Coordinates of C-alpha atoms in Angstrom, one line a residue:
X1 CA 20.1 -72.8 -6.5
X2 CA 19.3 -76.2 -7.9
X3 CA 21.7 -78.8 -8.4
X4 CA 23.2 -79.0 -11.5
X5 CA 24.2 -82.9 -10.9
X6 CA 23.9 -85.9 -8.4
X7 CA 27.0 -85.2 -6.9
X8 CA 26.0 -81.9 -6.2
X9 CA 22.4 -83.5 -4.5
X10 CA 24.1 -85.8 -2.8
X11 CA 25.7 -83.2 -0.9
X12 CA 22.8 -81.1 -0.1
X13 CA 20.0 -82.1 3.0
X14 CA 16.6 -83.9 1.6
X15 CA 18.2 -85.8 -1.2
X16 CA 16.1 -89.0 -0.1
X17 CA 12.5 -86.9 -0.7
X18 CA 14.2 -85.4 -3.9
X19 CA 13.4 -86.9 -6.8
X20 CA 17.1 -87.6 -7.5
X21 CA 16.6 -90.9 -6.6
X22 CA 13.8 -92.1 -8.8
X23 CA 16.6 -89.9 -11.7
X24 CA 19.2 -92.4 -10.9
X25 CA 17.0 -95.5 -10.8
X26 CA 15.6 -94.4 -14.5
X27 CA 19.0 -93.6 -15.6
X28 CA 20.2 -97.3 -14.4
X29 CA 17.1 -98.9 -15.7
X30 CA 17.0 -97.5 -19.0
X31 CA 20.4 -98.1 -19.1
X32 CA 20.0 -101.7 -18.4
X33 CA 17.4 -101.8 -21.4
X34 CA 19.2 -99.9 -24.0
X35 CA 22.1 -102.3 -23.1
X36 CA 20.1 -105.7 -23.7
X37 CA 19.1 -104.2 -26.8
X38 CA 22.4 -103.3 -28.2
X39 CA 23.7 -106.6 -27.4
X40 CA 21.0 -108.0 -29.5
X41 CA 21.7 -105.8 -32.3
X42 CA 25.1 -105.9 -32.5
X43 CA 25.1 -110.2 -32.6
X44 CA 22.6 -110.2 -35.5
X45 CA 24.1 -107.6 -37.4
X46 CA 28.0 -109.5 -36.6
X47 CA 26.3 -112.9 -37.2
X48 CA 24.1 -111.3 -40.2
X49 CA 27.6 -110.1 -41.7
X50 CA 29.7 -113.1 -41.1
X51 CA 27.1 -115.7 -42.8
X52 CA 26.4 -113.0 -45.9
X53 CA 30.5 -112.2 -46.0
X54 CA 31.1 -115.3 -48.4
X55 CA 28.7 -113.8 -51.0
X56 CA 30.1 -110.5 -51.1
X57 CA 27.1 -109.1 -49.7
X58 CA 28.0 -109.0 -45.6
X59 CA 30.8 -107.1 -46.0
X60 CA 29.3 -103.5 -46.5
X61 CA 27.0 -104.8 -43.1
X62 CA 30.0 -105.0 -40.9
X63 CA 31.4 -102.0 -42.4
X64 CA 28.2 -100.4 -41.1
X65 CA 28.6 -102.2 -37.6
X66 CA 31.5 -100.1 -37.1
X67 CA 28.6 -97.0 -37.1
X68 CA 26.6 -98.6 -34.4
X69 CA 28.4 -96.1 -31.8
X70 CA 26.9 -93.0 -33.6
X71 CA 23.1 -93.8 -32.5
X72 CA 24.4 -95.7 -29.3
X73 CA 26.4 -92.1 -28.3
X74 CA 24.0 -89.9 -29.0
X75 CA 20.7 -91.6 -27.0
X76 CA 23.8 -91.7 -23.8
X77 CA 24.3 -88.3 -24.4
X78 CA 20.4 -87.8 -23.9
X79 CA 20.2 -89.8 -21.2
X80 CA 23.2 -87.8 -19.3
X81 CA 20.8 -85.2 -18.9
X82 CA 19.0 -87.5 -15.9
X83 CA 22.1 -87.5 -14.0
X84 CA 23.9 -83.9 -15.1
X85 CA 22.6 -80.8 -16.1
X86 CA 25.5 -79.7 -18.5
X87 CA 24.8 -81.5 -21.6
X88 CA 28.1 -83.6 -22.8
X89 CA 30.2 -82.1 -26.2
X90 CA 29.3 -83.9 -29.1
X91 CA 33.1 -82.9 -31.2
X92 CA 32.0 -83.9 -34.7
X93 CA 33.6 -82.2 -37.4
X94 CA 30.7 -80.6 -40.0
X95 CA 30.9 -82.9 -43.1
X96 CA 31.1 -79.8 -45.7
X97 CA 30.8 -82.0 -48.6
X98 CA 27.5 -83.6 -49.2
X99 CA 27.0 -87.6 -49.8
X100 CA 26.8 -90.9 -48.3
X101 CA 30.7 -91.2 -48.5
X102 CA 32.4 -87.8 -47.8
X103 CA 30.2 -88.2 -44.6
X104 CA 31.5 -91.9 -43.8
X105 CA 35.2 -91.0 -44.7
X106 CA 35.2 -88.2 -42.3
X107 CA 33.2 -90.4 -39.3
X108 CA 35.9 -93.2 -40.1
X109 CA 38.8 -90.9 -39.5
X110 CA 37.8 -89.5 -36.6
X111 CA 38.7 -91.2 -33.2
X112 CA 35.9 -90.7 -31.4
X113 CA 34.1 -92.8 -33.7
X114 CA 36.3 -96.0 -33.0
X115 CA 36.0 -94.7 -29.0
X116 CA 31.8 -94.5 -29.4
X117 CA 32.1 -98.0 -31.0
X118 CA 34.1 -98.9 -27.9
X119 CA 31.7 -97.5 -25.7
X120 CA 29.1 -99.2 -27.6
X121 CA 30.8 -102.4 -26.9
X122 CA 31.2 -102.6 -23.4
X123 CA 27.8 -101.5 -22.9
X124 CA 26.3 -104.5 -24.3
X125 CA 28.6 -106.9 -22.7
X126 CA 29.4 -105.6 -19.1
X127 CA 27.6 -101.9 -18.1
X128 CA 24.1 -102.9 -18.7
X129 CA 24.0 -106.3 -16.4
X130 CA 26.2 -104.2 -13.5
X131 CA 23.2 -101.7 -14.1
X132 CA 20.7 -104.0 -13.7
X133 CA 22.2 -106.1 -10.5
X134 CA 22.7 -102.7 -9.0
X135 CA 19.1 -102.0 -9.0
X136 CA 17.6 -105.3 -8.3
X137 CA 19.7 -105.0 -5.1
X138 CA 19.5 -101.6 -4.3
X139 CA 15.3 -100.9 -5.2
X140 CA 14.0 -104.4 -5.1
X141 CA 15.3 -105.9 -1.8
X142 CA 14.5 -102.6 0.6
X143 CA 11.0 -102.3 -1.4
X144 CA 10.4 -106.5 -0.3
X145 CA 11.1 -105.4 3.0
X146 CA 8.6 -102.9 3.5
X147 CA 6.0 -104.7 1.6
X148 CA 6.1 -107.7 4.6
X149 CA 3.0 -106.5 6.3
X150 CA 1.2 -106.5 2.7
X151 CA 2.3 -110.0 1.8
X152 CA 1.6 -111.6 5.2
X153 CA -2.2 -110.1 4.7
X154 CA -2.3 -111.4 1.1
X155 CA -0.4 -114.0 0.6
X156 CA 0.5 -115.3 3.9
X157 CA -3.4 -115.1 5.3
X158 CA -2.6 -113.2 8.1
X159 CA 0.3 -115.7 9.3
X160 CA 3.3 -115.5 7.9
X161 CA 5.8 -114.4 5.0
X162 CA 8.2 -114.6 3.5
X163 CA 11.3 -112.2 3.9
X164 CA 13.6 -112.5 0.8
X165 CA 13.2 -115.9 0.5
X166 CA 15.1 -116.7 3.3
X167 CA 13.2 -116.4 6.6
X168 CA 9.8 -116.6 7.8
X169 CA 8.1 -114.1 9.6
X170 CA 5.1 -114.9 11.5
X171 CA 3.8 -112.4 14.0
X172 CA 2.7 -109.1 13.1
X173 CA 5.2 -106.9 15.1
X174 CA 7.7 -108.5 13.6
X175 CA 6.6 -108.0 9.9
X176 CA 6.0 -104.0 10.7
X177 CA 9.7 -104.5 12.5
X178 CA 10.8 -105.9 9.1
X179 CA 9.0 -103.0 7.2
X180 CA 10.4 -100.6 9.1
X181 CA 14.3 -101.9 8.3
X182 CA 12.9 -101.6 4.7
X183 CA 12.4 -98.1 5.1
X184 CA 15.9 -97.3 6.5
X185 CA 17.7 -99.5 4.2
X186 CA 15.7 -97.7 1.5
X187 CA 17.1 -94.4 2.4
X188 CA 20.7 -95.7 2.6
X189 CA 20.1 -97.7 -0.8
X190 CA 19.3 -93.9 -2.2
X191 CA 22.7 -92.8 -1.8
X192 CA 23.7 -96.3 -3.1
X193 CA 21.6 -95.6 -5.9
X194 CA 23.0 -92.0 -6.5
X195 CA 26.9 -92.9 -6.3
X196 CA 26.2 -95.8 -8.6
X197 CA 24.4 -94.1 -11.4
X198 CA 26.5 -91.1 -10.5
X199 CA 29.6 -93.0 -11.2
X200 CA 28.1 -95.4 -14.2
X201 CA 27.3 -91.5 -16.3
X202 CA 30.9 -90.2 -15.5
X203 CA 32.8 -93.3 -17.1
X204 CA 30.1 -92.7 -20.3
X205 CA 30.7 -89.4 -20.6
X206 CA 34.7 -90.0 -19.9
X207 CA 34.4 -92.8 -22.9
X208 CA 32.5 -91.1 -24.9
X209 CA 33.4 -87.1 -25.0
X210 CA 35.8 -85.7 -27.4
X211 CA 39.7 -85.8 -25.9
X212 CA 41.8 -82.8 -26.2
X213 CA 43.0 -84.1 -29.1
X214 CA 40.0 -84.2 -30.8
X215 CA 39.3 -80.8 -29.8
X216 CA 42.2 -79.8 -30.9
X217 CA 41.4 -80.9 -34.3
X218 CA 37.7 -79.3 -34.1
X219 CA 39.4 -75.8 -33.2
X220 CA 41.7 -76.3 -36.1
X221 CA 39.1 -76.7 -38.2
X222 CA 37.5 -73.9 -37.0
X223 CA 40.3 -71.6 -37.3
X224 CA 40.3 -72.5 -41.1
X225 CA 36.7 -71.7 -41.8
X226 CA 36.9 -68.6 -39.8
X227 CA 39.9 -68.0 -42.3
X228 CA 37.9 -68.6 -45.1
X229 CA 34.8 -66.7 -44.0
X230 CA 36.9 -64.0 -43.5
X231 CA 38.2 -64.2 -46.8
X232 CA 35.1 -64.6 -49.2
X233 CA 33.6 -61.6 -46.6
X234 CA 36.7 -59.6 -48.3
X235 CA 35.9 -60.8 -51.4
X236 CA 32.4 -60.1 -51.5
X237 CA 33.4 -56.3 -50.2
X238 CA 36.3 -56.0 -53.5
X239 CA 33.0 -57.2 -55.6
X240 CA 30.8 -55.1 -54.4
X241 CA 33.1 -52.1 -55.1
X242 CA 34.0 -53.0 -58.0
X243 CA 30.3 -53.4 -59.3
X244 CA 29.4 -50.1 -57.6
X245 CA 32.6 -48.1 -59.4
X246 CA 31.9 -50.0 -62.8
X247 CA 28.7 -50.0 -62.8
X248 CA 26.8 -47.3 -60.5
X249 CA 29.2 -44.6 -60.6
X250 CA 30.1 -44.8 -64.2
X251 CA 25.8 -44.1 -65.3
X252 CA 25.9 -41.3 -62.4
X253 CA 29.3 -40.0 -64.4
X254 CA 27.7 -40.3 -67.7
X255 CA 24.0 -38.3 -66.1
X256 CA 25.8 -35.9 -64.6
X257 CA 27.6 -34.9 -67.8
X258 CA 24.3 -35.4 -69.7
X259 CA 22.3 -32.7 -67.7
X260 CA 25.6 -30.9 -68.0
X261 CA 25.2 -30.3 -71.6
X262 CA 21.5 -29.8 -71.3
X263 CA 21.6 -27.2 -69.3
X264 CA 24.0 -25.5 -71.8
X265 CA 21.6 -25.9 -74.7
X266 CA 18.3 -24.9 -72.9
X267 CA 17.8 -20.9 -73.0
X268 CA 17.5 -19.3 -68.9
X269 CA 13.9 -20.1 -67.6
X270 CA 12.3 -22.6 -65.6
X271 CA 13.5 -25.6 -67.8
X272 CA 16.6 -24.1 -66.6
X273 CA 16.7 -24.0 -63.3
X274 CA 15.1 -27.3 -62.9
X275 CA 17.9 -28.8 -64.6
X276 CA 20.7 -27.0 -62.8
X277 CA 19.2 -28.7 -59.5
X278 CA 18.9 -31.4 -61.3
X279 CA 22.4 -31.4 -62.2
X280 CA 23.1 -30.3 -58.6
X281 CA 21.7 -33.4 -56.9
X282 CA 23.7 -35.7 -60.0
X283 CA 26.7 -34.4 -58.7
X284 CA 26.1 -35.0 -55.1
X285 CA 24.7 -38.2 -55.6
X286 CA 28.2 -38.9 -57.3
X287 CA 30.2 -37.6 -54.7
X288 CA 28.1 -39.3 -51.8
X289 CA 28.7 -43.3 -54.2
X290 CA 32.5 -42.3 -54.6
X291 CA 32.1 -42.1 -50.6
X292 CA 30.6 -45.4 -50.0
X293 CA 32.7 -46.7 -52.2
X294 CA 35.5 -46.1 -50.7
X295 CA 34.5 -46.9 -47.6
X296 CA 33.1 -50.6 -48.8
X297 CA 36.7 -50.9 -50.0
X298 CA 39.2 -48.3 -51.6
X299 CA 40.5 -48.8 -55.0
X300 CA 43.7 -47.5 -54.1
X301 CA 44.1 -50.2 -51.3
X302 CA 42.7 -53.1 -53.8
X303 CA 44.9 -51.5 -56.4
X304 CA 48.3 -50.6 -54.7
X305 CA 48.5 -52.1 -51.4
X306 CA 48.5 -50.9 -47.9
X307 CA 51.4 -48.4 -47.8
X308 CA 49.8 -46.3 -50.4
X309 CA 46.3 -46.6 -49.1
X310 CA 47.6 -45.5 -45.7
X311 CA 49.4 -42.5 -47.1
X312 CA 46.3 -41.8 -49.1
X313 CA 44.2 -41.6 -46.1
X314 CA 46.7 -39.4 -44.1
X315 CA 46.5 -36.6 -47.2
X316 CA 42.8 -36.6 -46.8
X317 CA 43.0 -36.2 -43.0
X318 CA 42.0 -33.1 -41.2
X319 CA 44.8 -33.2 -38.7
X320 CA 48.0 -33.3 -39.8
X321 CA 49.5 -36.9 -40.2
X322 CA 53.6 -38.2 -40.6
X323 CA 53.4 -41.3 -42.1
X324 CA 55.8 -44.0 -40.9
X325 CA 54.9 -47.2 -42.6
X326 CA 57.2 -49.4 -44.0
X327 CA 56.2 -52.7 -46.4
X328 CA 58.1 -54.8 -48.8
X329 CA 55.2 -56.1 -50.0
X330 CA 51.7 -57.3 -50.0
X331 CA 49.9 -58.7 -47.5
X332 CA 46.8 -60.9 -47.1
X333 CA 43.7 -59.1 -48.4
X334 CA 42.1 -59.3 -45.1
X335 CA 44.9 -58.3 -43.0
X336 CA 45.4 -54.7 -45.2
X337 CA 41.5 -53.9 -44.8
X338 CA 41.5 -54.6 -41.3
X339 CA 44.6 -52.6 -40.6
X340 CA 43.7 -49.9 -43.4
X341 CA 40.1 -49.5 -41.4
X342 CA 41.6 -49.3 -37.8
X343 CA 44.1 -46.2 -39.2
X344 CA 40.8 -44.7 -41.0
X345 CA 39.3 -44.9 -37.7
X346 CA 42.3 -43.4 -35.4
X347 CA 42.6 -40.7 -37.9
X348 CA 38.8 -39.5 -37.4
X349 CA 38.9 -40.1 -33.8
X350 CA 42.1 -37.9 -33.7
X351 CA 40.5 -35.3 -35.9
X352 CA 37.0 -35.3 -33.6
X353 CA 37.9 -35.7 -30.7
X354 CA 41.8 -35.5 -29.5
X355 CA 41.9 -31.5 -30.2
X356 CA 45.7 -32.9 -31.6
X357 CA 47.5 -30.4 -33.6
X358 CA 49.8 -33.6 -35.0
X359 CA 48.9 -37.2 -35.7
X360 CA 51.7 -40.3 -36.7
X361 CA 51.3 -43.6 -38.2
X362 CA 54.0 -46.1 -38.5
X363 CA 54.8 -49.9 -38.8
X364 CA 56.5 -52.4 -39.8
X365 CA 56.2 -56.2 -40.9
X366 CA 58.9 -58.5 -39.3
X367 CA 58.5 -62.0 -37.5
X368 CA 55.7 -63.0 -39.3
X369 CA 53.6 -60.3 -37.8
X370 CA 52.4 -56.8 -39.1
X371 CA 52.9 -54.4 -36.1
X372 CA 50.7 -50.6 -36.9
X373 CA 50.9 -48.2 -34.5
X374 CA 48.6 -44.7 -34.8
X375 CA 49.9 -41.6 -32.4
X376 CA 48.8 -38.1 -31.6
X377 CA 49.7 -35.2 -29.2
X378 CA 46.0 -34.3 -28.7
X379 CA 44.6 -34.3 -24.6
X380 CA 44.1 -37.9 -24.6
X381 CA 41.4 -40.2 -22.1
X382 CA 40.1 -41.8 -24.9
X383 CA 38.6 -45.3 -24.4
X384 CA 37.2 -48.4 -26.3
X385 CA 34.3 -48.4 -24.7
X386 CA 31.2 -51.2 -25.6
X387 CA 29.5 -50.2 -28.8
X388 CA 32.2 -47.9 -30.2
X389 CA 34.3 -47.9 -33.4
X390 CA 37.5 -49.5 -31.8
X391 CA 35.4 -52.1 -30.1
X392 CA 34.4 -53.3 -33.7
X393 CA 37.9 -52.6 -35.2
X394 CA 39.4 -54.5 -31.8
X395 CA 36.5 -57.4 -32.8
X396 CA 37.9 -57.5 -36.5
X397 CA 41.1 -57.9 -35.8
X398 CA 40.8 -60.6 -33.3
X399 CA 39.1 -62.5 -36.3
X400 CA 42.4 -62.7 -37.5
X401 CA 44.4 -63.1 -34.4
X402 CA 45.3 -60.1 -33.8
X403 CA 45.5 -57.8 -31.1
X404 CA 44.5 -54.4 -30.8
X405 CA 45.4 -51.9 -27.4
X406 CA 45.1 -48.3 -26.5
X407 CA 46.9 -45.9 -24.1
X408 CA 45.5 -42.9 -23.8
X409 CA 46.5 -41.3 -20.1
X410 CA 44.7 -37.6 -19.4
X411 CA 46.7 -35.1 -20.6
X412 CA 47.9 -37.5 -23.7
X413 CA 49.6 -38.8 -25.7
X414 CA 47.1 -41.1 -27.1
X415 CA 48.7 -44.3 -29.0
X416 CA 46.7 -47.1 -30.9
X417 CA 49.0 -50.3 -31.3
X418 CA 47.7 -53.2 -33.3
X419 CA 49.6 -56.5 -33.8
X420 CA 48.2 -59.5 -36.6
X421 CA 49.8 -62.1 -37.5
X422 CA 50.1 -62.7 -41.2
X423 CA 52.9 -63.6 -43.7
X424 CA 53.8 -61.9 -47.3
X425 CA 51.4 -63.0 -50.2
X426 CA 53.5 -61.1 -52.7
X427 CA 57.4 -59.5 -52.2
X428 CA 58.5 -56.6 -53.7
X429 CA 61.3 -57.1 -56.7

């Protein structure tokens, strides 16, 4: 398995003939670049501000200054990738509103803005000389050393070098002697090398990845759109029934009647029968769109609530079904389809598969929570396995934060609890 860091290389045999190394000496020298540069950018654009502040027209410039973190983050988030694997968490919130200043409002309030900027900072002032020194003494001086015997040919003529700039070196065995150190120190220097760029990408990714905090905020934020998604997708389904039952179903209503009474004014023949098929195929066409429509989304569930729609279903069932449920009211739009679909779902797995002679629904809203429970007598061992209906009508409710759980020992009973938490949209008089 390949390492997924340089700690993790560092702790593995041949990490000096890896190319590790040469990573962490890129990482540090780029780093050392990207630092000088900032520097110089952030002292024109402060000094470019401060001169231009008196006419009005530096002021938006240092406002901008306080973006320079953005950029600066992101290229150190690319350039984590030399020394770790796992790419760092960027934590923005998605700017939902387009324009120039929705997007700067939202960048402004977040902390990890004013922490980039931070970041930003202190890399133009202290990381990128430390980065720098590090490798001028950990590369350059053990790569001297091994070039002795190549500078005494060259430069010295074949007598004598210089070593560092310190001592002189003037026999042959000596300068292969000094070469030879070189090579050792090299090697150590590659751990030197490793722990220092190792160490220089934890503090940027400790300054500049989102906090819990921030997090926090982001899984907030999440929780709400997911909210909202789940709420236009319930929309969209009352729309699309509606449309469907106003629209579709009344012109199938208003053929099927129309072949009706043409079948009654045509004399027996041919004509006839083609029209009575006709008529045949109007009617099941009808009865196969009141079907989908009620299982986009029941009118009696839009119409009357969940209580009803439940009680509804349990007349229609095949099995026999004691209904239980007890409501004071509306709930959220969402929460009755889920629940209405999960007891639509028990009630055809009951009459398919439990052999049951007796099926119960019952529940109850208190604490905040709507608690549903679906129960037969039937011979039980059923399970939610991958790719069935309860896995989807388990996955649906988690979208709300629900729970969803099933016992169902050999032998029975089988009972289907589900649990979401929700709060009354409209209280009964």
């Amino acid at each position: 398995m390949q390492a997924r860091n340089v700690w993790q290389a560092m702790a593995r045999p041949g990490f000096v003939v890896s190319w590790w190394p040469w990573r962490s000496v890129a990482y540090l020298v780029t780093g050392a670049v990207t630092g000088a540069v900032v520097l110089v950018g952030l002292v024109a654009a402060v000094a470019a501000g401060g001169v231009l502040a008196l006419v009005l027209v530096g002021l938006p410039l240092l406002v901008l200054t306080a973006f320079a973190g953005l950029p600066v983050a992101r290229l150190e988030r690319y350039r984590l990738r030399l020394m770790d694997r796992d790419p760092a968490p960027d934590g923005r919130r998605p700017v939902t509103v387009p324009g120039l200043w929705p997007w700067a409002r939202t960048r402004l309030r977040e902390p990890g803005t004013w922490r980039e900027l931070g970041h930003t900072v202190l890399l133009a002032v202290l990381l990128w000389p430390v980065d720098a020194l590090v490798v001028a003494v950990a590369l350059l001086c053990p790569l001297s050393l091994v070039a002795t015997p190549l500078l005494m040919a060259t430069v010295g003529e074949g007598r004598e070098a210089k070593v560092l700039k310190e001592w002189t070196v003037t026999a042959w065995p000596a300068a292969f002697g000094v070469a030879l150190l070189g090579l050792v120190l090299l090697a150590v220097c590659a751990y030197a090398l490793g722990v220092a760029a190792g160490a220089r990408a934890e503090l940027t990714r400790l300054l500049i990845a989102p906090r819990g905090g921030d997090l926090d905020a982001r899984v907030v934020e999440l929780t709400r759109s997911r909210v909202r998604l789940v709420d236009a997708f319930e929309a969209e389904r009352r729309r699309i029934e509606r449309d469907l039952h106003d629209g579709a179903q009344q012109r199938l209503v208003a053929l099927t009647m129309t072949l009706g009474l043409a079948r009654l004014d045509v004399p027996p023949g041919p004509l006839a029968d083609q029209l009575a098929k006709a008529h045949e195929e109007a009617g099941a066409a009808l009865t196969e769109l009141r079907e989908l429509i009620h299982g986009v989304h029941p009118k009696v569930l839009a119409d009357y609530g969940l209580q009803e729609a439940v009680a509804d279903a349990a007349d229609r069932s095949a099995v026999p079904v004691d209904v239980g449920l007890r409501l004071a009211g509306r709930l959220p739009p969402a929460v009755e389809a889920a629940a209405y679909f999960v007891v639509c779902e028990a009630l055809a797995n009951v009459a398919r598969h439990s052999g049951a002679g007796r099926a119960e629904v019952d529940g109850e809203h208190r604490d905040g929570r709507l608690f549903l429970r679906v129960g037969d007598d039937g011979r039980g061992g059923a399970r939610a396995g991958a790719g069935g209906g309860l896995t989807g009508l388990a996955d649906r409710v988690s979208v709300l934060d629900g729970r969803l759980s099933l016992s169902s020992p050999p032998g029975g009973p089988t009972l289907l609890s589900v649990e979401i938490p929700c709060e009354w949209s409209e209280r009964c008089a």
